[in-house]
Amino acid sequence: MTPISFEFYPPKTEEQRTQLDRSVQKLKAHAPQFMSVTFGAGGSTLSHTPETVQRLRSQHGVAGVPHITCVGGNREEIRSLLKLYRALGCDRVVALRGDTPSGMVRSGDMRYASELVELIRAEHGDHFHVEVAAYPETHPQAEDALADLRHFKIKVDAGANSAITQYFYNTDAYFRFVDDARALGIDIPIIPGIMPISNFSQLRRFSEACGAEIPRWVVQRMRAYGDDVDSVRAFASDFVAALCRRLIEGGAPGLHFYTLNLSKPTQAILQRL
Ligand code: FAD
């Protein structure tokens, strides 16, 4: 069985908390390896990520895993977060640079995720399994695809254990990226990030920002279905499930689902697999 994991964002309101609880309850049934919780760079969810990780671990009994970003936070803040997560029983973290609105980065901050990985290894040895991000379609701020791959290798050499990719809808990009990484001597598992499709116009905005390409034929299909919600849902689930199937058949070591705190779009895919 291919290991799976789910990603959530930390709820801020009571209503969002209830929704998270409902989704976690349903998705737990798929026996995920872990459930991760994002972290808003710049401090916006500074207090909500630990609280949510704790909620996952104590209330739901699942392996809650925090994301930690290094821009917008100083080393001392990161040190105390790592201590807190250790105290909560965490032995895995997702280490990222994060994205901060311009002007919010304070002096002395780390610039790249590789520096965060170095700090974790220097101060916690092998305690944490460290996941990092990878970009089969290239990080939008990278000079070019090869420079981005070399930067990925710096993170791995700093001590990352595995990587989760940005979402993509083109398996060729993933398999080529894995081949290129192997050719550079990167041998850690590279787990595809999977974005189920629920709100298509929101997805198009996200994809513009993070550089993920949505195939033209998919856009045309979605446009044709218009407000026919049932057709949109069925098509989106079939399309993403087929993508997952190709990834598994091609040897992907796991699947990481960006749930956006919703259970149904992810479940619809898992049921099809
Ligand atoms: P890095 O690895 O530091 O790379 C960032 C850029 O800098 C790249 O263009 C890279 O090529 C370049 N670079 C790296 N090292 C060097 C170097 N030594 N010299 C020159 N250039 C270099 N964001 C959040 O805010 N919170 C989250 O919880 C979160 N979770 C995520 C989870 C996953 C699985 C993924 C894929 C992304 C997530 N993000 C999150 C988004 C992520 O923070 C952004 O994509 C961010 O822009 C880059 O983060 P990174 O860790 O990949 O950065």
XYZ file of C-alpha atoms in Angstrom, residues 22-256:
235
model
C -15.094 16.649 11.019
C -12.578 16.308 8.184
C -9.910 14.730 10.382
C -12.432 12.245 11.729
C -13.355 11.137 8.200
C -9.864 11.120 6.735
C -8.419 9.223 9.694
C -10.243 6.164 8.382
C -7.732 6.040 5.493
C -4.894 5.310 7.957
C -2.563 8.175 6.973
C 1.079 8.067 7.970
C 0.711 11.614 9.344
C -1.393 14.765 9.141
C 0.534 17.998 8.759
C -0.434 21.540 9.730
C 0.729 24.563 7.754
C 2.382 27.594 9.287
C 1.687 31.158 8.161
C 5.006 32.870 7.525
C 5.288 36.256 9.161
C 3.655 35.137 12.357
C 0.018 35.207 11.279
C -0.716 31.724 12.595
C 2.141 31.601 15.062
C -0.047 30.417 17.888
C -2.503 28.357 15.855
C -0.151 25.760 14.364
C 1.095 24.292 17.687
C -2.448 24.318 19.045
C -3.703 22.435 15.985
C -0.851 19.931 16.067
C -1.668 19.264 19.711
C -5.366 18.900 18.865
C -4.554 16.305 16.199
C -2.322 14.369 18.548
C -4.318 14.447 21.764
C -7.920 14.696 20.588
C -7.729 12.680 17.376
C -4.849 10.357 18.211
C -3.108 10.942 14.870
C 0.513 11.836 14.135
C 0.192 15.609 13.870
C 3.197 17.134 12.120
C 4.001 20.861 12.152
C 5.239 22.924 9.220
C 7.869 25.451 10.264
C 8.837 28.395 8.093
C 12.000 30.398 8.596
C 11.355 33.802 7.020
C 9.620 36.279 9.270
C 10.707 34.449 12.421
C 14.075 34.713 14.149
C 16.253 31.850 15.330
C 15.107 32.159 18.936
C 11.437 31.834 17.935
C 12.266 28.797 15.829
C 14.271 27.256 18.679
C 11.365 27.595 21.087
C 8.923 26.158 18.529
C 11.156 23.123 18.039
C 11.337 22.629 21.808
C 7.573 22.908 22.061
C 7.031 20.351 19.282
C 9.444 17.937 20.929
C 7.527 18.327 24.166
C 4.303 17.548 22.279
C 5.857 14.295 21.106
C 6.550 15.301 17.482
C 9.375 13.521 15.705
C 8.701 14.862 12.213
C 8.563 18.418 10.839
C 8.100 20.010 7.418
C 10.846 22.648 7.077
C 10.179 25.520 4.688
C 11.302 28.985 3.813
C 7.754 30.330 3.625
C 6.447 33.327 1.743
C 6.260 36.700 3.435
C 4.714 39.892 2.097
C 7.634 42.111 1.066
C 9.054 44.271 3.814
C 8.239 41.866 6.611
C 11.546 40.030 6.732
C 13.554 41.204 9.738
C 17.318 41.372 9.776
C 19.093 38.267 11.002
C 16.371 36.014 9.582
C 17.254 32.948 7.614
C 16.896 33.286 3.865
C 16.489 29.704 2.719
C 14.926 26.497 3.982
C 18.370 24.838 3.874
C 19.421 27.063 6.805
C 16.409 25.894 8.799
C 17.293 22.257 8.081
C 20.859 22.982 9.243
C 19.579 24.516 12.487
C 17.294 21.538 13.175
C 20.117 19.056 12.583
C 22.656 21.082 14.593
C 20.390 21.392 17.616
C 18.277 18.240 17.530
C 20.508 15.701 15.818
C 18.416 12.940 14.302
C 15.383 13.455 16.520
C 13.205 14.887 13.752
C 12.419 13.345 10.399
C 12.740 16.474 8.257
C 10.557 16.924 5.183
C 11.331 19.721 2.719
C 9.538 21.136 -0.326
C 10.388 20.310 -3.949
C 9.115 21.774 -7.220
C 8.704 19.523 -10.287
C 7.568 22.564 -12.295
C 10.291 24.811 -10.743
C 9.861 27.263 -7.861
C 8.491 30.546 -9.282
C 11.390 32.623 -7.897
C 14.178 30.307 -9.093
C 16.577 31.647 -11.734
C 15.955 28.477 -13.720
C 15.037 24.813 -13.319
C 18.628 23.604 -12.920
C 19.509 26.227 -10.291
C 16.362 25.201 -8.408
C 17.456 21.561 -8.504
C 20.896 22.515 -7.167
C 19.227 24.458 -4.355
C 17.079 21.413 -3.612
C 20.272 19.394 -3.260
C 21.623 21.916 -0.727
C 18.558 21.237 1.470
C 19.034 17.505 1.132
C 22.744 17.750 1.933
C 21.814 19.833 4.999
C 19.953 16.794 6.296
C 16.432 16.514 4.833
C 15.019 12.968 5.031
C 12.326 13.286 2.376
C 10.575 15.850 0.217
C 6.981 16.688 -0.609
C 6.360 18.374 -3.931
C 4.303 21.364 -4.858
C 1.154 20.084 -6.566
C 1.198 19.485 -10.311
C -1.144 17.951 -12.870
C 1.517 16.702 -15.251
C 3.182 13.411 -14.310
C 6.010 13.903 -16.842
C 7.188 16.918 -14.827
C 7.328 14.796 -11.663
C 9.089 11.768 -13.162
C 11.623 13.949 -14.961
C 12.266 15.898 -11.768
C 12.882 12.673 -9.843
C 15.264 11.419 -12.570
C 17.169 14.722 -12.556
C 17.366 14.681 -8.754
C 18.730 11.101 -8.803
C 21.329 12.135 -11.411
C 22.509 14.851 -8.987
C 22.909 12.252 -6.248
C 19.694 13.089 -4.366
C 18.388 9.780 -3.075
C 15.659 10.740 -0.571
C 11.997 9.854 -1.269
C 10.218 12.588 -3.267
C 6.523 12.407 -2.460
C 4.054 13.987 -4.873
C 1.806 16.679 -3.397
C -1.739 16.178 -4.654
C -4.254 19.001 -4.876
C -7.834 17.732 -5.181
C -9.986 20.097 -7.197
C -12.969 21.571 -5.375
C -13.153 25.285 -6.139
C -11.791 25.674 -9.655
C -11.544 29.466 -9.782
C -9.656 29.469 -6.475
C -7.370 26.735 -7.819
C -6.577 28.827 -10.900
C -5.552 31.758 -8.696
C -3.375 29.534 -6.463
C -1.797 27.923 -9.496
C -0.863 31.292 -11.025
C 0.886 32.248 -7.791
C 2.762 29.013 -7.177
C 3.578 28.207 -10.802
C 1.538 24.999 -11.164
C 0.238 24.414 -14.663
C -3.349 23.322 -15.190
C -3.622 21.554 -18.569
C -5.641 23.477 -21.134
C -7.963 20.565 -21.782
C -8.886 20.490 -18.082
C -9.601 24.230 -18.065
C -11.800 23.791 -21.163
C -13.721 20.934 -19.559
C -14.297 22.920 -16.380
C -15.480 25.879 -18.420
C -17.920 23.667 -20.300
C -19.411 22.250 -17.096
C -19.968 25.778 -15.782
C -22.332 25.672 -12.795
C -23.086 21.956 -13.160
C -21.541 21.130 -9.779
C -22.056 17.360 -10.004
C -20.253 17.110 -13.343
C -17.422 19.333 -12.115
C -16.962 17.151 -9.025
C -17.094 13.856 -10.897
C -14.681 15.043 -13.577
C -12.246 16.567 -11.068
C -12.175 13.398 -8.961
C -11.688 11.130 -12.000
C -8.919 13.358 -13.328
C -6.959 13.603 -10.063
C -7.472 9.903 -9.254
C -6.034 9.005 -12.683
C -3.043 11.247 -11.941
C -2.507 9.436 -8.588
C -2.792 6.055 -10.278
C -0.093 6.962 -12.823
C 2.138 8.227 -10.029
C 1.749 5.046 -7.988
C 2.313 2.839 -11.037
C 5.424 4.866 -11.842
C 6.882 4.241 -8.373
C 5.928 7.341 -6.349
C 6.832 6.546 -2.717
C 3.662 8.096 -1.251
C 0.943 10.684 -1.832
C 0.497 13.866 0.220
